[in-house]
Amino acid sequence: MSLNRRVFLTQSTAVAAAAVLPNISVASDTIKLGSILDTSGIFDAYGKPMDLAMRLAVGEINSSGGLLGKEIEIVAYDTQSDMALYSQYGQQLTRQDKVDVVHGGILSASREAIRQTMRKSNTLYFYNVLYEGGVCDRNIFINGVTPAQQVEALVPYALEKSGPKVYILAADYNYGQITTLWIKKFVQENGGETIAADFFPLDVSDFGSTIAKIQAAAPDLVIAPLVGGAHLSFFRQWAASGMKDKIPLASTTVGVGNEHKVLTPEEGNGIMVAYNYSQELDTPANNEFKRKWEDAYGDSRLIHEIAVSHYQGIHTWAEAVRRANSFERDEVIAVLETGLSINGPAGKVTVDPKTHHAILDVHIMEIENQGMTVIETLPQRQPIDTQEVCDLEANPNDNTQYVIDF
Amino acid sequence: MDYFFVILIEILYSIASLVLIGAGLAIIFGMMKVINLAHGEFMMLGGYVTITSVNYGINIFLSILIIAPATVGLIGLVVERLVIRNLYSRLVDTMLATWGLSLFFIGVVTMIFGNTTTGISTPIPGFSIGTYQVGGYNIFIIMISAFLLISAYFILKKTRAGLIARGSMQSAEIASALGYSPDRVYMMTFFCGSALTGLAGAVLAPLVGLVPSSGGAYIAKAFITVIAGGPSLVVGLVSSASLFGIVNQLFTFLYSPVVGEVALLVAAVILLRLLPRGITGSFFKDRL
């Protein structure tokens, strides 16, 4: 087909007009939910299941009559694992699409890229991902677990199962650094001792010398907040050197993106973790959730921690809208700040009015045959790290991400 | 004493993996002067071929040692025929073309396997030295590298094919005047280089979590090792891999893996400042 400038202009104008028109005609009887996730690129293992979870939640709400008689319309953008696209689509969601709420963002960098845009335009924002904690902003609600919630549960259990000497291997960026501080604190409080902490850039994939160093230090327990595909090599090489049955291993990250399904049972079995969700959680709510997921998408093996957080975040917002009987940002926030709870697949999730983080159940688990077997459930854990620095009741205009000082 | 042996094995392993990573490039860049920026992606392909064939139930050693090198070699052959052949002695153009190739391979693998981490476990169990546990697979890698170096040396030095290859690289016109087609020699040499690269990716695959963009992690090390090695193929590769392997591991043991990587790069910069033509540009001259 030959394409001259005139033909191109005519056609592209027609396409643009077609894209804009339906929005105008239906805007009155729907409510817009903005979604901004990496559903392609290197973070799509996180983003794709989150997108599916979002569509599942919205589908459920719509099929039961929508919200306040209006149907939810999804306005979704794929940020392609590119942080620059977050600012661009964030602007688009608030200025052009004028959505009523935004759910999304995966990495902390992506959240920080759009948080101020949401705040300035008074667009209510939900970030539904496990992260390093400390964000204090009245416009944002966060319902992933923070390091303290995880580590507070994981460390005492792991210490009791192994012994007092701990060796930490962590990813070398803010998540790994902050989590390591919390691990050290809880190890000390539980009568243990951190003998070393090593940090690894995200592209390190050769852990041979580290494994030898660990053996020379002879700890009773290794805790590994390692992140991403390259770091997964550690668990491989640890098992390959035959260390897995000699020194127990705990992690705050293996399993968040279903990493335990990539490791073989011989490599993964016995790793201790603590999260809000496990596919193996045998509760009526989770079985119901998995059934719905299978009906919609077929394969429930894709479900992971942050997909469930995302699902719970959307239902939390929907519940707040129903109670507020309004879509107005301030009225919805007022209801959320009453300490609203919902029951999700991972149990009860409550909004903490002080920090806008979540009070939720944390399950201590062990990886077993590519699943996560629940050992013990600690109900309704507080986001104690962020609570130390953030009080939105006393200080509603706060707009900072605090780094917690020890 | 046991700890000393563990460090020794780790150093040997580090040298061996540098040799593996650099071997294919030493042939393609060192001999043929083709700057193959898709080198890392050839390794990545070797890894994916291995993982796929193991998942289809093929014996892992067969996958690593035969299937992966053969497949990547063939891919290299196609690439040589379609792209590289037209660009010999056009340095900048080959860089651009092979960079495009690397993006192409990443895209294709992402489309087929998805952008998620895959992997297989190592086939050899660990063993103990005194109170220490060591990965048995590391020993396997050391043996493979040693075998590779010795056979490369013998093939290039003692066989007629090696002689013809070296001759064509040195002076294509004279080789051609003596009745050998440089075109075919280049083709075969590129095939060998690609196959070696595929082998390297395959051998390292069980140790890492593989993603389509994994190749990026290897490319810098490969070029540094080959360039610092200098003009001699085998001796250059061994000497630079040994130097960098020792520096890297010693600093890793003394401080951390990050310092180890930094030390490797600093060593490379100093080395190239003092010996701009590489180690074998000044020492071991005229060796192979």
XYZ file of C-alpha atoms in Angstrom:
694
model
C 0.000 0.000 0.000
C 1.362 3.388 -0.884
C 1.010 5.871 1.887
C 1.353 9.536 1.089
C 1.061 12.288 3.610
C -2.524 13.181 2.801
C -3.763 9.601 3.119
C -1.818 9.176 6.328
C -3.264 12.321 7.879
C -6.832 11.435 6.923
C -6.511 7.952 8.302
C -4.777 8.867 11.506
C -7.345 11.577 12.202
C -10.109 9.036 11.701
C -8.405 6.593 14.054
C -7.876 9.264 16.682
C -11.461 10.377 16.420
C -12.697 6.806 16.744
C -10.583 6.355 19.849
C -11.883 9.485 21.519
C -15.573 9.391 20.647
C -16.799 6.355 22.652
C -15.236 7.769 25.797
C -17.280 10.917 25.503
C -20.525 9.117 24.835
C -20.347 6.694 27.783
C -18.599 8.880 30.330
C -21.741 9.672 32.251
C -22.827 6.175 33.317
C -19.458 4.596 34.071
C -16.723 5.208 36.571
C -13.109 5.033 35.486
C -10.462 2.930 37.162
C -6.974 3.739 35.925
C -4.501 0.864 35.805
C -0.787 1.355 35.222
C 1.322 -1.821 35.222
C 4.285 -3.419 33.463
C 2.548 -6.141 31.493
C 5.498 -6.545 29.139
C 9.258 -6.278 29.537
C 11.454 -7.633 32.295
C 8.939 -7.088 35.108
C 6.011 -8.757 33.358
C 6.263 -11.810 35.609
C 4.971 -9.455 38.314
C 2.719 -7.285 36.160
C 0.789 -9.804 34.072
C -0.827 -11.668 36.989
C -1.547 -8.280 38.620
C -3.369 -7.196 35.471
C -5.370 -10.436 35.437
C -6.216 -9.982 39.125
C -7.368 -6.414 38.473
C -9.645 -7.526 35.636
C -10.999 -10.349 37.784
C -11.851 -7.974 40.634
C -13.473 -5.417 38.336
C -15.411 -8.170 36.553
C -16.785 -9.393 39.876
C -17.857 -5.911 40.914
C -19.474 -5.192 37.556
C -21.355 -8.491 37.408
C -22.841 -7.810 40.823
C -24.301 -4.512 39.644
C -21.313 -2.207 39.586
C -20.554 0.489 42.120
C -23.390 2.807 43.200
C -25.236 1.719 40.074
C -22.369 2.579 37.751
C -20.233 0.187 35.798
C -16.450 0.327 36.277
C -14.563 1.078 33.101
C -10.894 0.068 33.044
C -8.417 2.497 31.522
C -5.230 0.431 31.413
C -1.737 1.354 30.280
C 1.185 -1.002 29.810
C 4.360 0.742 30.952
C 6.580 -1.934 29.359
C 8.958 -2.055 32.343
C 10.118 1.433 31.365
C 10.122 3.936 34.240
C 9.893 6.909 31.837
C 6.515 5.695 30.617
C 5.103 5.870 34.140
C 5.318 9.658 34.262
C 3.825 9.915 30.787
C 0.884 7.570 31.380
C 0.411 8.937 34.884
C -0.171 12.386 33.368
C -2.456 10.905 30.753
C -4.590 9.117 33.357
C -5.083 12.236 35.444
C -5.351 14.932 32.776
C -6.834 13.311 29.715
C -8.727 10.277 30.980
C -9.616 11.984 34.299
C -9.959 8.649 36.090
C -11.569 8.391 39.532
C -8.896 6.154 41.041
C -5.542 4.724 39.986
C -4.309 1.264 40.950
C -0.817 0.278 39.887
C 2.915 0.699 39.929
C 5.216 -2.222 40.692
C 8.771 -1.170 41.504
C 9.274 1.557 44.080
C 10.801 3.674 41.322
C 7.580 3.438 39.330
C 5.487 4.400 42.347
C 7.627 7.445 43.027
C 7.380 8.413 39.343
C 3.613 8.853 39.548
C 2.850 9.496 43.225
C 3.249 13.281 43.006
C 1.193 13.476 39.821
C -1.651 11.691 41.586
C -1.313 13.900 44.638
C -1.326 17.154 42.686
C -4.365 16.189 40.641
C -6.233 14.853 43.707
C -6.523 11.422 42.136
C -6.820 8.696 44.741
C -3.925 6.245 44.330
C -3.520 2.616 45.462
C -0.102 0.932 45.385
C -0.665 -2.754 46.073
C 2.818 -4.228 46.265
C 5.218 -5.564 48.887
C 7.859 -2.829 49.274
C 10.494 -1.341 51.600
C 8.081 0.821 53.656
C 8.152 4.451 54.753
C 5.889 6.233 52.263
C 3.782 8.813 54.109
C 1.213 10.553 51.886
C -2.491 10.979 52.566
C -3.398 10.476 48.898
C -1.912 6.963 48.663
C -3.040 3.649 50.141
C -0.588 0.772 50.273
C -1.578 -2.759 51.099
C 1.509 -4.856 50.436
C 3.548 -6.161 53.370
C 6.537 -4.098 54.523
C 9.898 -5.539 55.689
C 9.099 -5.289 59.377
C 5.836 -7.173 58.984
C 7.648 -9.991 57.223
C 10.865 -10.029 59.194
C 9.136 -9.726 62.560
C 7.403 -13.020 61.791
C 10.166 -14.785 59.910
C 13.213 -14.168 62.108
C 12.010 -15.671 65.410
C 10.752 -18.776 63.632
C 13.925 -19.233 61.584
C 16.203 -18.624 64.576
C 14.353 -21.152 66.650
C 14.589 -23.734 63.891
C 18.302 -23.242 63.310
C 20.504 -21.324 65.729
C 21.664 -17.857 66.774
C 24.386 -17.043 64.198
C 22.959 -15.371 61.083
C 24.567 -14.567 57.721
C 22.655 -12.103 55.489
C 22.875 -11.921 51.678
C 20.907 -9.004 50.246
C 20.218 -7.190 46.996
C 22.191 -3.952 46.806
C 19.489 -1.282 46.551
C 17.082 0.349 48.954
C 14.837 -2.711 49.409
C 17.753 -5.012 50.301
C 19.527 -2.433 52.473
C 16.443 -1.502 54.492
C 15.323 -5.092 54.885
C 18.792 -6.019 56.139
C 18.566 -3.356 58.856
C 15.270 -4.851 60.002
C 16.671 -8.365 59.954
C 19.621 -7.264 62.103
C 17.279 -5.571 64.558
C 15.009 -8.589 64.971
C 17.913 -11.033 65.097
C 19.330 -9.053 67.987
C 15.982 -8.774 69.763
C 15.526 -12.522 69.536
C 18.889 -13.266 71.086
C 20.757 -13.949 67.878
C 23.818 -12.409 66.288
C 24.376 -11.210 62.715
C 27.902 -12.296 61.836
C 27.992 -10.795 58.330
C 25.894 -9.048 55.698
C 26.927 -9.109 52.024
C 25.249 -7.007 49.332
C 25.009 -7.928 45.658
C 24.152 -5.740 42.653
C 21.163 -7.097 40.739
C 23.265 -8.595 37.936
C 25.581 -10.745 40.077
C 24.968 -14.377 39.228
C 28.134 -16.107 40.439
C 27.970 -16.951 44.128
C 30.764 -19.552 44.335
C 33.123 -17.474 46.447
C 30.257 -16.256 48.623
C 29.267 -19.835 49.358
C 32.835 -20.617 50.401
C 32.913 -17.502 52.597
C 29.670 -18.511 54.260
C 31.128 -21.903 55.048
C 34.216 -20.324 56.526
C 32.011 -18.164 58.750
C 29.884 -21.201 59.681
C 26.565 -19.517 60.517
C 23.505 -21.407 61.788
C 21.186 -19.658 59.365
C 21.372 -17.746 56.077
C 18.745 -15.077 55.372
C 18.612 -13.974 51.732
C 16.598 -10.939 50.599
C 17.913 -11.391 47.048
C 15.963 -10.010 44.083
C 15.517 -11.011 40.467
C 16.592 -13.646 37.966
C 20.361 -13.352 38.379
C 20.107 -13.722 42.149
C 18.053 -16.866 41.741
C 21.396 -18.464 40.814
C 22.367 -18.310 44.473
C 19.710 -20.841 45.442
C 20.826 -23.075 42.550
C 24.502 -22.903 43.444
C 23.781 -23.318 47.147
C 21.941 -26.550 46.430
C 24.558 -27.658 43.859
C 27.350 -27.367 46.395
C 25.395 -29.555 48.785
C 24.987 -26.835 51.416
C 21.219 -26.847 51.432
C 20.930 -29.678 53.918
C 23.690 -28.293 56.141
C 22.684 -24.678 56.804
C 19.004 -23.650 56.746
C 17.925 -20.828 54.476
C 15.271 -18.119 54.865
C 14.227 -15.425 52.388
C 11.954 -12.389 52.231
C 11.665 -12.459 48.441
C 11.651 -16.001 47.019
C 8.074 -16.692 45.955
C 6.806 -13.131 45.521
C 6.995 -13.558 41.746
C 6.529 -17.335 41.944
C 10.308 -17.917 41.907
C 9.796 -21.130 43.864
C 8.114 -22.597 40.809
C 11.290 -22.013 38.778
C 13.520 -23.742 41.337
C 13.352 -27.539 41.381
C 12.044 -29.194 44.562
C 15.617 -30.245 45.472
C 16.744 -26.612 45.253
C 13.745 -24.988 46.879
C 12.497 -27.365 49.555
C 12.902 -26.114 53.089
C 13.481 -22.408 52.362
C 11.612 -20.451 55.049
C 9.560 -17.435 53.977
C 6.825 -15.170 55.372
C 4.157 -13.546 53.212
C 0.569 -12.462 53.185
C -0.434 -15.049 50.594
C 0.295 -18.589 49.476
C -1.504 -20.587 46.813
C -1.490 -23.436 49.307
C -3.457 -21.412 51.846
C -6.363 -23.752 52.576
C -9.148 -21.340 53.483
C -12.628 -21.081 51.941
C -11.807 -17.559 50.720
C -8.666 -18.674 48.913
C -10.273 -21.786 47.415
C -13.109 -19.615 46.151
C -10.609 -17.119 44.712
C -8.616 -19.840 42.957
C -11.830 -21.307 41.521
C -12.858 -17.910 40.130
C -9.385 -17.421 38.659
C -9.489 -20.837 36.996
C -12.942 -20.130 35.579
C -11.700 -16.884 34.111
C -8.167 -17.771 32.994
C -7.689 -21.546 33.301
C -4.364 -21.720 35.112
C -4.281 -20.678 38.765
C -0.531 -21.401 39.055
C 0.104 -17.819 37.905
C -1.333 -16.284 41.063
C 1.270 -14.724 43.314
C 1.599 -12.514 46.386
C 1.313 -9.136 44.678
C -1.475 -10.217 42.317
C -3.497 -11.000 45.433
C -2.467 -7.704 47.060
C -3.673 -5.937 43.938
C -6.974 -7.815 43.994
C -7.439 -6.932 47.655
C -6.561 -3.299 46.983
C -9.279 -2.966 44.377
C -11.858 -4.543 46.648
C -10.797 -2.286 49.510
C -11.392 0.752 47.315
C -14.742 -0.608 46.070
C -15.907 -1.252 49.633
C -14.925 2.273 50.657
C -16.890 3.730 47.719
C -19.970 1.742 48.716
C -19.790 2.898 52.326
C -19.068 6.492 51.373
C -21.874 6.346 48.832
C -19.686 8.593 46.718
C -16.764 8.573 44.294
C -15.361 11.822 45.682
C -11.764 11.431 46.762
C -12.152 13.099 50.168
C -15.241 11.133 51.132
C -13.652 7.820 50.086
C -10.480 8.631 52.047
C -12.569 9.523 55.100
C -14.209 6.082 55.007
C -10.878 4.305 54.442
C -9.460 6.146 57.435
C -12.093 4.682 59.717
C -9.985 1.514 59.611
C -11.986 -0.215 56.909
C -11.519 -3.998 56.588
C -12.254 -6.434 53.823
C -11.840 -10.199 53.680
C -9.640 -11.196 50.762
C -8.114 -14.468 49.575
C -5.223 -13.946 52.012
C -7.465 -13.145 54.981
C -8.586 -9.932 56.607
C -6.986 -6.703 55.356
C -7.470 -3.545 57.401
C -6.468 0.007 56.513
C -4.202 1.533 59.146
C -5.536 5.112 59.518
C -2.217 6.459 60.754
C -0.057 5.345 57.845
C -2.493 4.322 55.080
C -0.648 0.993 55.046
C -2.320 -2.359 55.707
C -2.790 -4.439 58.814
C -2.851 -7.990 57.552
C -2.209 -11.663 58.274
C 1.350 -12.868 57.813
C 1.911 -16.559 57.209
C 5.163 -18.285 58.052
C 5.759 -20.833 55.333
C 8.230 -23.340 54.018
C 8.762 -24.092 50.362
C 7.807 -27.661 49.640
C 7.630 -29.246 46.179
C 7.281 -25.879 44.411
C 4.502 -24.779 46.729
C 4.510 -22.778 49.963
C 3.207 -24.784 52.883
C 1.784 -22.679 55.679
C 3.376 -23.482 59.041
C 1.895 -20.765 61.196
C -0.391 -17.772 60.718
C 0.209 -14.559 62.632
C -3.073 -12.656 62.423
C -3.346 -8.902 61.823
C 0.259 -7.682 61.926
C 0.788 -3.919 62.088
C 3.084 -2.085 59.624
C 5.346 -1.213 62.555
C 8.197 0.182 60.461
C 6.150 2.880 58.759
C 4.202 3.542 61.974
C 7.457 4.611 63.622
C 7.910 7.510 61.227
C 4.526 8.316 59.766
C 1.377 9.698 61.405
C -1.093 11.076 58.893
C -3.682 11.742 61.589
C -1.392 14.204 63.291
C 0.228 15.412 60.133
C -2.143 15.045 57.158
C -0.069 17.177 54.800
C 2.992 14.954 55.034
C 4.410 13.963 51.661
C 7.651 12.050 52.192
C 9.175 8.631 51.847
C 10.972 8.160 55.139
C 14.051 6.026 55.458
C 13.776 4.507 58.860
C 16.713 5.403 61.034
C 18.149 2.891 63.465
C 44.380 -25.692 54.651
C 40.966 -26.866 53.446
C 39.952 -23.263 53.011
C 43.013 -22.717 50.856
C 41.918 -25.536 48.545
C 38.422 -24.122 48.350
C 39.847 -20.744 47.320
C 42.110 -22.454 44.809
C 39.176 -24.259 43.229
C 37.159 -21.038 43.101
C 40.060 -19.252 41.380
C 40.451 -22.063 38.862
C 36.720 -22.002 38.301
C 36.783 -18.252 37.753
C 39.599 -18.594 35.199
C 37.787 -21.453 33.501
C 34.560 -19.525 33.140
C 36.424 -16.536 31.675
C 38.102 -18.888 29.196
C 34.712 -20.335 28.271
C 33.079 -16.932 27.896
C 35.985 -15.636 25.830
C 36.779 -18.668 23.640
C 34.147 -18.134 20.952
C 34.873 -14.435 20.807
C 38.612 -15.064 20.612
C 37.966 -16.860 17.337
C 35.342 -14.506 15.916
C 36.933 -11.250 17.061
C 40.540 -12.297 17.665
C 41.001 -14.240 14.444
C 38.402 -12.820 12.094
C 38.266 -9.232 13.423
C 34.485 -9.282 13.482
C 33.169 -7.324 16.458
C 30.336 -9.616 17.403
C 28.135 -7.646 19.793
C 25.660 -10.528 19.709
C 28.216 -12.732 21.492
C 26.264 -12.671 24.747
C 23.081 -13.574 22.908
C 24.780 -16.565 21.272
C 25.577 -17.721 24.820
C 22.019 -17.066 25.916
C 20.769 -19.129 22.971
C 23.072 -21.982 24.001
C 21.535 -21.856 27.469
C 17.976 -21.891 26.163
C 18.709 -24.766 23.770
C 20.073 -26.772 26.694
C 17.151 -26.046 28.978
C 14.632 -26.834 26.239
C 16.231 -30.132 25.301
C 16.577 -31.177 28.946
C 12.903 -30.386 29.423
C 12.158 -32.648 26.461
C 13.848 -35.452 28.373
C 17.209 -35.512 26.574
C 20.260 -36.364 28.665
C 21.758 -33.187 30.105
C 25.371 -33.875 29.085
C 24.259 -34.670 25.544
C 22.331 -31.368 25.516
C 25.252 -29.345 26.825
C 28.095 -30.894 24.874
C 26.469 -31.747 21.529
C 23.030 -30.264 20.925
C 23.631 -26.702 22.149
C 26.948 -26.136 20.301
C 25.555 -27.703 17.120
C 22.382 -25.600 17.197
C 24.112 -22.328 17.979
C 26.810 -23.171 15.420
C 24.125 -23.570 12.780
C 22.488 -20.316 13.797
C 25.929 -18.718 13.508
C 26.287 -20.233 10.042
C 23.014 -18.696 8.903
C 24.010 -15.352 10.407
C 27.374 -15.499 8.665
C 25.804 -16.274 5.290
C 23.079 -13.663 5.547
C 24.767 -10.802 7.377
C 28.417 -11.029 8.389
C 29.667 -12.260 4.989
C 28.769 -8.946 3.419
C 30.487 -6.932 6.115
C 34.001 -8.425 6.482
C 36.617 -5.739 7.123
C 33.896 -3.135 7.756
C 34.367 -2.853 11.508
C 31.729 -0.259 12.358
C 29.109 -1.831 10.116
C 29.538 -5.255 11.733
C 29.124 -3.637 15.143
C 25.827 -2.121 14.106
C 24.625 -5.278 12.398
C 25.519 -7.591 15.281
C 24.014 -5.225 17.797
C 20.783 -5.393 15.802
C 21.126 -9.166 15.808
C 21.439 -9.206 19.577
C 18.192 -7.228 19.889
C 16.571 -9.590 17.399
C 17.604 -12.688 19.368
C 16.410 -11.192 22.656
C 13.059 -10.406 21.003
C 12.636 -13.854 19.472
C 13.533 -15.681 22.679
C 11.180 -13.415 24.648
C 8.388 -14.235 22.234
C 8.956 -17.975 22.499
C 9.847 -18.442 26.164
C 8.426 -15.288 27.729
C 10.337 -12.784 29.770
C 10.634 -14.953 32.847
C 13.502 -16.707 34.532
C 14.036 -20.334 33.565
C 16.671 -22.846 34.521
C 17.690 -26.409 35.251
C 19.621 -27.808 38.174
C 23.228 -28.894 37.998
C 23.705 -32.549 37.126
C 26.713 -33.191 39.389
C 26.364 -33.316 43.179
C 28.648 -31.358 45.482
C 31.478 -32.981 47.410
C 33.361 -32.061 50.534
C 36.950 -30.984 51.138
C 37.478 -31.351 54.836
C 34.656 -29.416 56.409
C 33.819 -27.495 53.231
C 31.275 -28.264 50.537
C 32.238 -27.531 46.936
C 30.055 -27.658 43.830
C 31.024 -30.672 41.731
C 29.866 -28.826 38.643
C 32.662 -26.279 39.078
C 35.182 -29.072 38.568
C 33.309 -30.063 35.416
C 33.625 -26.504 34.094
C 37.350 -26.438 34.867
C 37.828 -29.716 32.991
C 35.802 -28.567 29.986
C 37.853 -25.368 29.705
C 41.149 -27.212 29.960
C 40.024 -29.659 27.300
C 38.844 -26.825 25.080
C 42.155 -24.975 25.289
C 44.259 -28.041 24.631
C 42.184 -29.124 21.651
C 42.059 -25.594 20.219
C 45.836 -25.434 20.452
C 46.317 -28.775 18.747
C 43.784 -28.136 16.007
C 45.255 -24.755 15.132
C 48.869 -25.832 15.474
C 48.989 -29.411 14.269
C 46.194 -29.958 11.772
C 46.001 -28.868 8.160
C 42.571 -27.287 8.735
C 44.046 -25.156 11.510
C 46.918 -24.109 9.283
C 44.560 -23.119 6.479
C 42.370 -21.161 8.881
C 45.329 -19.288 10.335
C 46.730 -18.639 6.866
C 43.474 -17.247 5.551
C 43.153 -14.923 8.534
C 46.687 -13.677 8.029
C 46.427 -13.108 4.310
C 43.266 -13.987 2.452
C 44.809 -13.206 -0.955
C 47.679 -15.608 -0.561
C 45.446 -18.345 0.777
C 43.217 -17.763 -2.192
C 46.179 -17.829 -4.582
C 47.134 -21.202 -3.119
C 43.719 -22.561 -3.991
C 41.735 -22.206 -0.786
C 38.496 -20.293 -0.805
C 38.680 -17.659 1.979
C 34.912 -17.396 1.828
C 34.491 -21.004 2.929
C 37.270 -20.778 5.486
C 35.617 -17.732 7.057
C 32.306 -19.549 7.070
C 33.712 -22.575 8.870
C 35.641 -20.440 11.328
C 32.547 -18.444 12.180
C 30.668 -21.702 12.644
C 33.322 -22.940 15.089
C 33.302 -19.655 16.991
C 29.516 -19.692 17.313
C 29.489 -23.330 18.376
C 32.059 -22.619 21.093
C 29.984 -19.680 22.275
C 26.894 -21.884 22.365
C 28.833 -24.437 24.364
C 29.857 -21.766 26.871
C 26.256 -20.661 27.331
C 25.143 -24.269 27.697
C 27.805 -25.151 30.261
C 27.016 -22.094 32.404
C 23.217 -22.468 32.103
C 22.669 -24.812 35.078
C 24.414 -22.334 37.386
C 22.243 -19.319 36.622
C 18.638 -18.235 36.266
C 18.340 -17.532 32.550
C 16.306 -14.645 31.067
C 16.329 -13.493 27.422
C 18.510 -10.517 28.338
C 21.110 -12.643 30.187
C 23.639 -12.190 27.378
C 24.369 -8.646 28.489
C 26.094 -9.945 31.597
C 28.747 -11.781 29.564
C 29.591 -9.459 26.728
C 31.804 -6.989 28.613
C 33.847 -9.725 30.289
C 34.249 -11.557 26.991
C 35.610 -8.511 25.183
C 37.874 -7.507 28.065
C 39.376 -10.985 28.261
C 39.962 -11.265 24.516
C 41.313 -7.733 24.028
C 43.606 -7.912 27.050
C 44.849 -11.275 25.788
C 46.287 -9.713 22.680
C 47.117 -11.218 19.300
C 47.898 -14.815 20.341
C 44.751 -16.842 20.433
C 45.253 -19.581 22.995
C 48.091 -18.178 25.070
C 46.434 -14.759 25.139
C 43.154 -16.193 26.335
C 44.805 -18.260 29.060
C 47.030 -15.461 30.309
C 44.342 -12.782 30.492
C 41.740 -15.162 31.933
C 44.236 -16.250 34.598
C 45.150 -12.705 35.503
C 41.569 -11.487 35.723
C 40.307 -14.666 37.389
C 42.907 -14.421 40.138
C 42.367 -10.693 40.697
C 38.588 -11.094 40.713
C 38.495 -14.001 43.165
C 41.130 -12.676 45.547
C 39.278 -9.389 45.947
C 35.983 -11.230 46.194
C 37.303 -13.327 49.057
C 38.980 -10.405 50.779
C 36.088 -7.958 50.407
C 32.928 -8.652 48.399
C 31.808 -9.682 44.895
C 31.320 -6.019 44.001
C 34.912 -5.172 44.873
C 35.964 -8.268 42.932
C 34.246 -7.006 39.780
C 35.682 -3.520 40.252
C 39.169 -4.942 40.736
C 38.803 -6.916 37.514
C 37.884 -3.800 35.557
C 40.623 -1.698 37.171
C 43.152 -4.422 36.355
C 41.952 -4.372 32.735
C 42.313 -0.601 32.473
C 45.823 -0.606 33.973
C 46.849 -3.527 31.811
C 45.698 -1.904 28.590
C 47.400 1.348 29.570
C 50.730 -0.438 30.099
C 50.331 -3.028 27.330
C 48.042 -1.459 24.721
C 48.433 -4.444 22.417
C 47.432 -6.914 25.071
C 49.507 -9.343 27.117
C 50.700 -11.355 24.148
C 51.592 -8.177 22.285
C 54.567 -7.884 24.658
C 55.090 -11.312 26.208
C 54.916 -14.824 24.713
C 55.256 -13.208 21.281
C 54.507 -15.317 18.240
C 53.014 -18.101 20.270
C 49.658 -19.386 19.205
